[in-house]
Tab-separated table of C-alpha atoms in Angstrom:
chain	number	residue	atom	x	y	z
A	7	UNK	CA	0.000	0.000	0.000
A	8	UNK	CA	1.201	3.606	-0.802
A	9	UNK	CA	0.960	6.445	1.234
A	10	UNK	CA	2.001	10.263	0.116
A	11	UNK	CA	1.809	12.671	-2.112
A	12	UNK	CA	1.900	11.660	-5.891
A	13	UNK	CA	4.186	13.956	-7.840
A	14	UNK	CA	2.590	13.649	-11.163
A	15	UNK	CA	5.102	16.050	-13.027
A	16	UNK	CA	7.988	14.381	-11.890
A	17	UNK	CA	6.540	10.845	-12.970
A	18	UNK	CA	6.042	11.884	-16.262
A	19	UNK	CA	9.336	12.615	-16.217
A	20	UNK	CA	11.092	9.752	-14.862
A	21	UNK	CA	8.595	7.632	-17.509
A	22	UNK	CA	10.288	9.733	-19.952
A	23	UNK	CA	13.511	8.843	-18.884
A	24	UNK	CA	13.020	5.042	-18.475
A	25	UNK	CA	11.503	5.036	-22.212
A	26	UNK	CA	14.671	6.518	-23.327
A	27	UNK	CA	16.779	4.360	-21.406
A	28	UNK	CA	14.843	1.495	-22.780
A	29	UNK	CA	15.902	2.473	-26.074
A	30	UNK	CA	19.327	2.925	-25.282
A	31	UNK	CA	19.495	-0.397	-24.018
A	32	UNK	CA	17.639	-1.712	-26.967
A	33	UNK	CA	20.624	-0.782	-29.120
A	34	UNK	CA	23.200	-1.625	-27.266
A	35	UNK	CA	21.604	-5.369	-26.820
A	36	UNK	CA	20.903	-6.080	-30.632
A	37	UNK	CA	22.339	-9.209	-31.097
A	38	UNK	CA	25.929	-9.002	-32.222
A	39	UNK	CA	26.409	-11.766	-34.057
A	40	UNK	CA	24.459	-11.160	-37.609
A	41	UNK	CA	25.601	-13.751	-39.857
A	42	UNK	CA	24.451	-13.513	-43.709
A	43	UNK	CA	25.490	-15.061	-47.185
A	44	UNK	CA	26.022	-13.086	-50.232
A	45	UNK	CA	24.478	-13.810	-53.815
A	46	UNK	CA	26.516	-14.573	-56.728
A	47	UNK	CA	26.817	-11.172	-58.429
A	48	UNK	CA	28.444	-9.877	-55.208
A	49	UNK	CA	31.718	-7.892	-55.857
A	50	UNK	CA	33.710	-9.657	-52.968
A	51	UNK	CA	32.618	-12.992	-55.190
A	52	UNK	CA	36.499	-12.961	-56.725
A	53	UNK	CA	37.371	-9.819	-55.529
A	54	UNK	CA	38.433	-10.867	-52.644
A	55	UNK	CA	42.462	-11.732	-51.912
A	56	UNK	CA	40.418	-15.390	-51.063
A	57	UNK	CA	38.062	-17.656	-51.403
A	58	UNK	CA	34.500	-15.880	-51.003
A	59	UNK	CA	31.342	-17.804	-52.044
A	60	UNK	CA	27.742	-17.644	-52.210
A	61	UNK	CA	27.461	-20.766	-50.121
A	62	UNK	CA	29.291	-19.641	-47.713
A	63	UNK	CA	27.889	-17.758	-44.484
A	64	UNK	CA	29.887	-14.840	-43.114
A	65	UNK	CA	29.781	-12.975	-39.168
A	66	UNK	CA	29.666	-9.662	-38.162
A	67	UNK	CA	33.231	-8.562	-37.878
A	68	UNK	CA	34.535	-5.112	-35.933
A	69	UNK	CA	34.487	-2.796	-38.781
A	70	UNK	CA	37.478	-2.725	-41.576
A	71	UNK	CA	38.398	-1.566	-44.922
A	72	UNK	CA	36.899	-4.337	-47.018
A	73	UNK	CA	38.487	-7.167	-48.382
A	74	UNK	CA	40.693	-5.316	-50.620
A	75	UNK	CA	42.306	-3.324	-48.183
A	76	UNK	CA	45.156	-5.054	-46.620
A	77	UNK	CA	43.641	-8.410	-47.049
A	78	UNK	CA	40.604	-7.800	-44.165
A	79	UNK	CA	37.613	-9.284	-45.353
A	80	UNK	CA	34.668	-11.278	-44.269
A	81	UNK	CA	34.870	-13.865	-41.612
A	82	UNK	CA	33.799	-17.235	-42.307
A	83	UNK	CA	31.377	-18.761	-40.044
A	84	UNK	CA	30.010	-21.315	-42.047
A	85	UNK	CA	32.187	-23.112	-45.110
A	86	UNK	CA	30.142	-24.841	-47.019
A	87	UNK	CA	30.957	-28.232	-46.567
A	88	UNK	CA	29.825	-28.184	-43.445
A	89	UNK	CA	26.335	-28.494	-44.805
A	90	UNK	CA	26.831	-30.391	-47.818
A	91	UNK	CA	27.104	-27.707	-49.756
A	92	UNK	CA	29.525	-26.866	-52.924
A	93	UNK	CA	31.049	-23.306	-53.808
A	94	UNK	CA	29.029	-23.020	-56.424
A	95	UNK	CA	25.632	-23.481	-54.492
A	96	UNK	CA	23.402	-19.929	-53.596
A	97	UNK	CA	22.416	-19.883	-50.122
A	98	UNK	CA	18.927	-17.828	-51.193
A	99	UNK	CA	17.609	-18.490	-47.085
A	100	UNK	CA	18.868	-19.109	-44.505
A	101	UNK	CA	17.333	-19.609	-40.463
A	102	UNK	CA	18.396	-21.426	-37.120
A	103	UNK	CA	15.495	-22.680	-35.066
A	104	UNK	CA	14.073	-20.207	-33.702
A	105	UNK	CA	13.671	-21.144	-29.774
A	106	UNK	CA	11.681	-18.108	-28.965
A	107	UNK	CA	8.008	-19.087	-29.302
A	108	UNK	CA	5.805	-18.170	-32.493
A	109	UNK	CA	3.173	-16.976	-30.309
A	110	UNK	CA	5.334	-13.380	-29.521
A	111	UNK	CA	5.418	-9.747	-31.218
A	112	UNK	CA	8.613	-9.880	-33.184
A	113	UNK	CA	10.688	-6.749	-34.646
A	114	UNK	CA	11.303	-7.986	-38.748
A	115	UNK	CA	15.671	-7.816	-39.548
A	116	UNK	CA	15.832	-7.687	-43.644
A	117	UNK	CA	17.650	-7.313	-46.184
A	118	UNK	CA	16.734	-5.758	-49.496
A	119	UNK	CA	17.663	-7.002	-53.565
A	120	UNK	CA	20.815	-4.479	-55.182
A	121	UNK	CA	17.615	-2.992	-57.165
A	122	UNK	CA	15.130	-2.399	-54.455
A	123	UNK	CA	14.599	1.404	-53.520
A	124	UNK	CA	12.187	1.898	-50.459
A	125	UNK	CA	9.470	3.961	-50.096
A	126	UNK	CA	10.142	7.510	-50.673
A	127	UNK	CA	11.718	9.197	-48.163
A	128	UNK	CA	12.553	6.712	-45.967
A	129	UNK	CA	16.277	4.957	-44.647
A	130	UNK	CA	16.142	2.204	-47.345
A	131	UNK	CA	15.503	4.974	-50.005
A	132	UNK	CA	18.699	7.107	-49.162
A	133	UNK	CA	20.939	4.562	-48.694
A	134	UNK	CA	19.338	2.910	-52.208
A	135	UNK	CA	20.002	5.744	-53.727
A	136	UNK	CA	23.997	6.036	-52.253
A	137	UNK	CA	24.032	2.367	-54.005
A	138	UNK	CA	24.440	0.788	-50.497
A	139	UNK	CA	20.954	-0.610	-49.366
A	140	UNK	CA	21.281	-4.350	-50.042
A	141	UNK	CA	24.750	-4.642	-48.268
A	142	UNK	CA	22.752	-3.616	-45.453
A	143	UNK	CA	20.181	-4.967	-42.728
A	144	UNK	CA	17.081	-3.169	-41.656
A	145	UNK	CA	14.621	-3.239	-39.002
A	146	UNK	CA	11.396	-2.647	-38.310
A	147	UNK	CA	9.175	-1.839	-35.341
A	148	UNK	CA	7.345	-4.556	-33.343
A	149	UNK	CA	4.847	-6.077	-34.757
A	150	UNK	CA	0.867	-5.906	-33.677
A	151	UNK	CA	0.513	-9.929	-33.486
A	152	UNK	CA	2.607	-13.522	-33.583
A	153	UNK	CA	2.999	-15.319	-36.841
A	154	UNK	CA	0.911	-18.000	-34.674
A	155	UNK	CA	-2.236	-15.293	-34.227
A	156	UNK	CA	-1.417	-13.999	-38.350
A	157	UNK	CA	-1.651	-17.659	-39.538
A	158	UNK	CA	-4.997	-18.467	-37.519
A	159	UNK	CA	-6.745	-15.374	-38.441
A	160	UNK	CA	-5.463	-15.363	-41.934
A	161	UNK	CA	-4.489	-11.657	-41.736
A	162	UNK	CA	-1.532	-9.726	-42.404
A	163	UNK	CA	0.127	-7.809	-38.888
A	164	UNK	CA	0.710	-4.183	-38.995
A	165	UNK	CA	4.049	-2.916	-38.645
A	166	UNK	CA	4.280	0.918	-37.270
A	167	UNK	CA	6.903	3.088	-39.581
A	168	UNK	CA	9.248	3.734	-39.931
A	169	UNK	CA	12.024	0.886	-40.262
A	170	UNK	CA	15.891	1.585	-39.070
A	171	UNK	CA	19.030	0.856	-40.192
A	172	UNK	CA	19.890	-2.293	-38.216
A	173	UNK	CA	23.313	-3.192	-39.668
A	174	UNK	CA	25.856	-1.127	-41.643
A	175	UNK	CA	27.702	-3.155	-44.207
A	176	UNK	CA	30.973	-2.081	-42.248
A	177	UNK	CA	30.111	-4.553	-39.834
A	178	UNK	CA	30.443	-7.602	-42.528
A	179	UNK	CA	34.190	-6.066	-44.428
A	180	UNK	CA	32.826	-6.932	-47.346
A	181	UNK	CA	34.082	-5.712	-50.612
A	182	UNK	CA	33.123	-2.355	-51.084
A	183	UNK	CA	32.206	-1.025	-47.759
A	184	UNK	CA	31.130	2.548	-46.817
A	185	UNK	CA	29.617	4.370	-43.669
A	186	UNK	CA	26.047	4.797	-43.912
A	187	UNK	CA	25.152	8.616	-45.702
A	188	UNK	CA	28.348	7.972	-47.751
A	189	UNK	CA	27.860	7.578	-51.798
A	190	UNK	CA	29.506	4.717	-53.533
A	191	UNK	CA	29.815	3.340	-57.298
A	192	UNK	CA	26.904	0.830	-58.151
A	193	UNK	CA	27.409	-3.030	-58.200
A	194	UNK	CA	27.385	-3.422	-54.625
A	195	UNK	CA	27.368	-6.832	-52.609
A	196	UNK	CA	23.776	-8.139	-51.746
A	197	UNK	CA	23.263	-9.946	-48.382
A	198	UNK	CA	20.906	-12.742	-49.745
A	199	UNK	CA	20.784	-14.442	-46.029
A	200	UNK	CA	20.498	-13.552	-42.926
A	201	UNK	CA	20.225	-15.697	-39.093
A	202	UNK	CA	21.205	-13.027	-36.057
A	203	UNK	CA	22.156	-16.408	-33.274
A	204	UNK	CA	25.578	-17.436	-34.026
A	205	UNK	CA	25.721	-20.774	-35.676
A	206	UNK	CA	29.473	-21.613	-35.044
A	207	UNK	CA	30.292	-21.892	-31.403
A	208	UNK	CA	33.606	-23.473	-31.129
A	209	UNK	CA	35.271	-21.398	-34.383
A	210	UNK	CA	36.215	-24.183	-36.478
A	211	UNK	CA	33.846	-22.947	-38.926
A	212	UNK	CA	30.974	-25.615	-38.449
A	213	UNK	CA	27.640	-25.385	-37.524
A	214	UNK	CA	26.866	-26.358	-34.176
A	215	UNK	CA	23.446	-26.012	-33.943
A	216	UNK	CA	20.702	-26.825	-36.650
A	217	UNK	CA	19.683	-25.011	-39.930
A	218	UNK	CA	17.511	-24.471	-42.301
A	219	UNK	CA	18.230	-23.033	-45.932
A	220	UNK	CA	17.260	-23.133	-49.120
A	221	UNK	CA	19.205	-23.070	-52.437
A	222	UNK	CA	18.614	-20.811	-55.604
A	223	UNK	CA	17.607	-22.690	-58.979
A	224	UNK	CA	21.661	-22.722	-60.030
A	225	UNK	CA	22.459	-24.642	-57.081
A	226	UNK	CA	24.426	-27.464	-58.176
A	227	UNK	CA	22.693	-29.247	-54.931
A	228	UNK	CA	19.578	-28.176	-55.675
A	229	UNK	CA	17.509	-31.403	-55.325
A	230	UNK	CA	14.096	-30.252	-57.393
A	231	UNK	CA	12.752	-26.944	-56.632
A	232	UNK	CA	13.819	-23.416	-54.871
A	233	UNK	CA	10.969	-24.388	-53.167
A	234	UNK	CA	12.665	-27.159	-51.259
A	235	UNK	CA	13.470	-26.350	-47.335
A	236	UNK	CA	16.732	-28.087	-46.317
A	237	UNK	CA	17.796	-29.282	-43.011
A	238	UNK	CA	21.281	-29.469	-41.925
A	239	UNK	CA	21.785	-30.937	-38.426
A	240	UNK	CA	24.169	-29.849	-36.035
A	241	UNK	CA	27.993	-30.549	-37.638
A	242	UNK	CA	26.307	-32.174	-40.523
A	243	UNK	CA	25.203	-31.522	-44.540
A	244	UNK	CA	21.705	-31.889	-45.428
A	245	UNK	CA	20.060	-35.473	-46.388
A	246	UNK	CA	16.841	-34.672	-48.108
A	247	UNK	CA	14.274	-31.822	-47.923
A	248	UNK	CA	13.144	-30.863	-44.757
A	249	UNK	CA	9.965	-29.914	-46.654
A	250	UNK	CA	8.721	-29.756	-50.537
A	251	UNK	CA	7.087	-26.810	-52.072
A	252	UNK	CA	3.296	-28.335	-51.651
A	253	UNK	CA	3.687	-28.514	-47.777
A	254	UNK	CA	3.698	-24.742	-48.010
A	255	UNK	CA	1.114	-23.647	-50.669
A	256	UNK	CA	3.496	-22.842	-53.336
A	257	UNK	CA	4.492	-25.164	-56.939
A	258	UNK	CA	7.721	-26.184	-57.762
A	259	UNK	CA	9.072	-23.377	-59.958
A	260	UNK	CA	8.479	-20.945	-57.061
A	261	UNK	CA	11.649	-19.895	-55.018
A	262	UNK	CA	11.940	-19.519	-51.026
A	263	UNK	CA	14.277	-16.014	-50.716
A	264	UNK	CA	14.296	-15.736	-46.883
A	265	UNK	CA	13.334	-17.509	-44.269
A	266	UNK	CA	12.494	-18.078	-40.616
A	267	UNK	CA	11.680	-21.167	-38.646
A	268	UNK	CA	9.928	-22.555	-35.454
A	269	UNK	CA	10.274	-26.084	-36.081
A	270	UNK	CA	8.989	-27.665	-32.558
A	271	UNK	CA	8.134	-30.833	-31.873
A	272	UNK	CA	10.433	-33.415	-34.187
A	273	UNK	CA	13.247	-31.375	-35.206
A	274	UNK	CA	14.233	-31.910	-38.689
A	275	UNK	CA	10.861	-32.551	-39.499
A	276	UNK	CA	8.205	-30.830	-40.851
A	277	UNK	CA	5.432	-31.522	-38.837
A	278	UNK	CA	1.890	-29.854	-40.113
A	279	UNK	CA	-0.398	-27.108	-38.086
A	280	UNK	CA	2.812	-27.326	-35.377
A	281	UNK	CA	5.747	-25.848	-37.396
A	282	UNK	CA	5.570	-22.278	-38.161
A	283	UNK	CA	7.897	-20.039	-40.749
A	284	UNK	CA	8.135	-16.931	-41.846
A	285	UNK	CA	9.572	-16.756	-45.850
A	286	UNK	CA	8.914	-14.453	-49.015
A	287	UNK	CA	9.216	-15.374	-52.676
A	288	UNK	CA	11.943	-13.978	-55.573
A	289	UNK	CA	10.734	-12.634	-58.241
A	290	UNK	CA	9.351	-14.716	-61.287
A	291	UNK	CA	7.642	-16.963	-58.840
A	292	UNK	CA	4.735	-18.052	-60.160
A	293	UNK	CA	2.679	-18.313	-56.519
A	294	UNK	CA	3.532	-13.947	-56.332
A	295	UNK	CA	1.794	-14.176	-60.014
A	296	UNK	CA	-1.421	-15.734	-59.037
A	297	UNK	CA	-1.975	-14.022	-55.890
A	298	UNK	CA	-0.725	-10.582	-56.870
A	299	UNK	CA	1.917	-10.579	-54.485
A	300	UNK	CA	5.426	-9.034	-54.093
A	301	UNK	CA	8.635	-10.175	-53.931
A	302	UNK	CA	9.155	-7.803	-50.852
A	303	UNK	CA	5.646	-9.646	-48.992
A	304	UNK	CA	6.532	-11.788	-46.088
A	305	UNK	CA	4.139	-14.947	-45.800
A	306	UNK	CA	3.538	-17.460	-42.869
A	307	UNK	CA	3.102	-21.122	-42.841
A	308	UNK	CA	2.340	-23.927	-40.754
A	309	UNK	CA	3.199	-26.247	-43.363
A	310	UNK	CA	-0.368	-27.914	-43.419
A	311	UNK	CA	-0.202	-26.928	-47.599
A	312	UNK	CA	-1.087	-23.219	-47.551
A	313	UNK	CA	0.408	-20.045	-46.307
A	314	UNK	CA	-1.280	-16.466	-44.936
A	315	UNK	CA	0.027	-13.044	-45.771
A	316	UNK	CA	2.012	-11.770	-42.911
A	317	UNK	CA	3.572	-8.325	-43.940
A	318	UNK	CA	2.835	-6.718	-46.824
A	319	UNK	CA	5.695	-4.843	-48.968
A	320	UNK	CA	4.500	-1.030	-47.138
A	321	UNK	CA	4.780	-2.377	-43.787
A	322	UNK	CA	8.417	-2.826	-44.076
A	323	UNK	CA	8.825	0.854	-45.940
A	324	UNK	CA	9.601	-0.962	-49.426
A	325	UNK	CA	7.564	-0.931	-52.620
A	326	UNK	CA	5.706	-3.752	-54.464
A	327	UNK	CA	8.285	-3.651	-57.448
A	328	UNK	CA	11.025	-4.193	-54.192
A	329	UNK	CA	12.308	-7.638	-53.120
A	330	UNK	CA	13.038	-9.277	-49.893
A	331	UNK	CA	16.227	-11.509	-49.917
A	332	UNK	CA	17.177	-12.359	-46.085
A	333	UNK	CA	14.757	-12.399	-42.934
A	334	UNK	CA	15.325	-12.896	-39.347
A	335	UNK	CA	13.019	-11.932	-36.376
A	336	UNK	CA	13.911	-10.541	-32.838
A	337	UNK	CA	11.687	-10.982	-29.986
């Protein structure tokens, strides 16, 4: 019980001050470890002093010069073999489990295709526009609902603007790398992946926990569609699909481009109306055609042979001609 007199002024205040500290703490507790791939037009893709491919998977780094400045590049996390995987394959998603459950509010971490612009007037656009967007990861503000609640309603979340710059591309060394604001020459690197909880523990450069990817149509692993979800246990390749294109609503020329998973009950396994994930579509899909979707939507599944809208293109500040290529979700 409370006795006294109630300063109201100075509560205000002090809210005011917790809400900012809040913030501040926010930042500062953004996970640090922010791994991604790269697609295979990406300048550091032999430009690099060494081996760089789009199979591999790559960790945030303190920030350098880029790889051609005195040999500082990215940092491997994940080398391909590790899950089956050949130089030549296109990591085009990539997600851990997540262990958080699917019934929370999530913040959205993306990254954007070298010829997405944003919405006018907003972070994406001006660094689009300096030719440094899709080196780059954004966030947005938490979301209204879960992908649970979105996928049992049917109905898309809403997303209060405007999104942030979550990563700089400083952070990854990667070719040609520039503070944000700063202009550079087109034909940048495009992060084509993304997975924020560290995969590699140990630092031999091996998974230790499990994944789940898919490959783009080029893949020389591809097994039949870009459809196809992959599993790759802990500290091993992939066997077969974790699941085909039908368990999710879409046909087999359709192509995952990021991804997010809650797979919960047999791991590995994708178990219908219990497994939840978050994914979007590349363009040319044929599912984006039929519905009248974007590239830059983000759809939910529970892998019971259909999928929900769960973002639309506006709610993450990008355009319907824009295109989504890594995903990753903080609670």
């Amino acid at each position: 019980m409370f006795c006294g007199r109630i300063d109201l002024k100075g509560t205000f205040m002090k809210n005011r001050l917790i809400l900012s500290t809040a913030t501040a703490l926010l930042a500062l507790a953004l996970p640090a470890n922010a791994g991604v791939s790269i697609d295979r037009a990406s300048p550091s893709i032999g430009g690099c002093p060494f081996a760089v491919s789009p199979a591999q998977v790559f960790n945030l780094v303190p920030p350098g010069g880029g790889c051609d400045v005195f040999g500082v590049g990215p940092v491997l996390e994940v080398m391909p073999p590790a899950m089956g995987l050949v130089p030549m394959d296109n990591i085009d998603a990539l997600s851990a489990n997540t262990l958080t459950p699917e019934t929370l509010s999530y913040y959205l971490v993306f990254s954007g295709s070298r010829g997405s612009v944003g919405m006018a007037g907003t972070p994406y656009s001006v660094e689009a526009v300096n030719n440094q967007a899709a080196s780059d990861l954004w966030r947005t503000l938490i979301t209204s609902a879960s992908p649970a609640a979105s996928m049992a309603a049917c109905a898309p979340v809403a997303i209060a603007a405007p999104h942030f710059l979550h990563r700089n591309q400083t952070g990854f060394n990667l070719a040609r790398t520039a503070a944000p604001g700063v202009a550079v020459a087109a034909g940048q690197d495009n992060i084509d992946a993304v997975e924020l909880d560290v995969l590699d523990f140990t630092g031999d450069d091996v998974h230790d926990v499990p994944v789940y990817f898919s490959l783009d149509p080029a893949s020389p692993n591809l097994v039949a569609s870009g459809a196809d979800i992959y599993f790759s246990p802990a500290g091993a390749g992939f066997f077969v699909p974790f699941s085909f294109p039908a368990a999710i609503g879409l046909v087999g020329m359709d192509n995952v481009d990021s991804l997010v998973m809650w797979d919960r009950v047999n791991i590995g396994v994708a178990d219908a109306g219990v497994d939840f994930a978050l994914f979007s579509l590349a363009p040319g899909s044929p599912t984006l055609a039929a519905i009248g979707g974007s590239p830059a939507d983000i759809f939910v599944t529970n892998f019971a042979g259909g999928f929900c809208l769960f973002a639309p293109a506006g709610a993450l500040g990008l355009i319907g001609a824009d295109n989504v290529d890594g995903l990753d979700v903080m609670p």
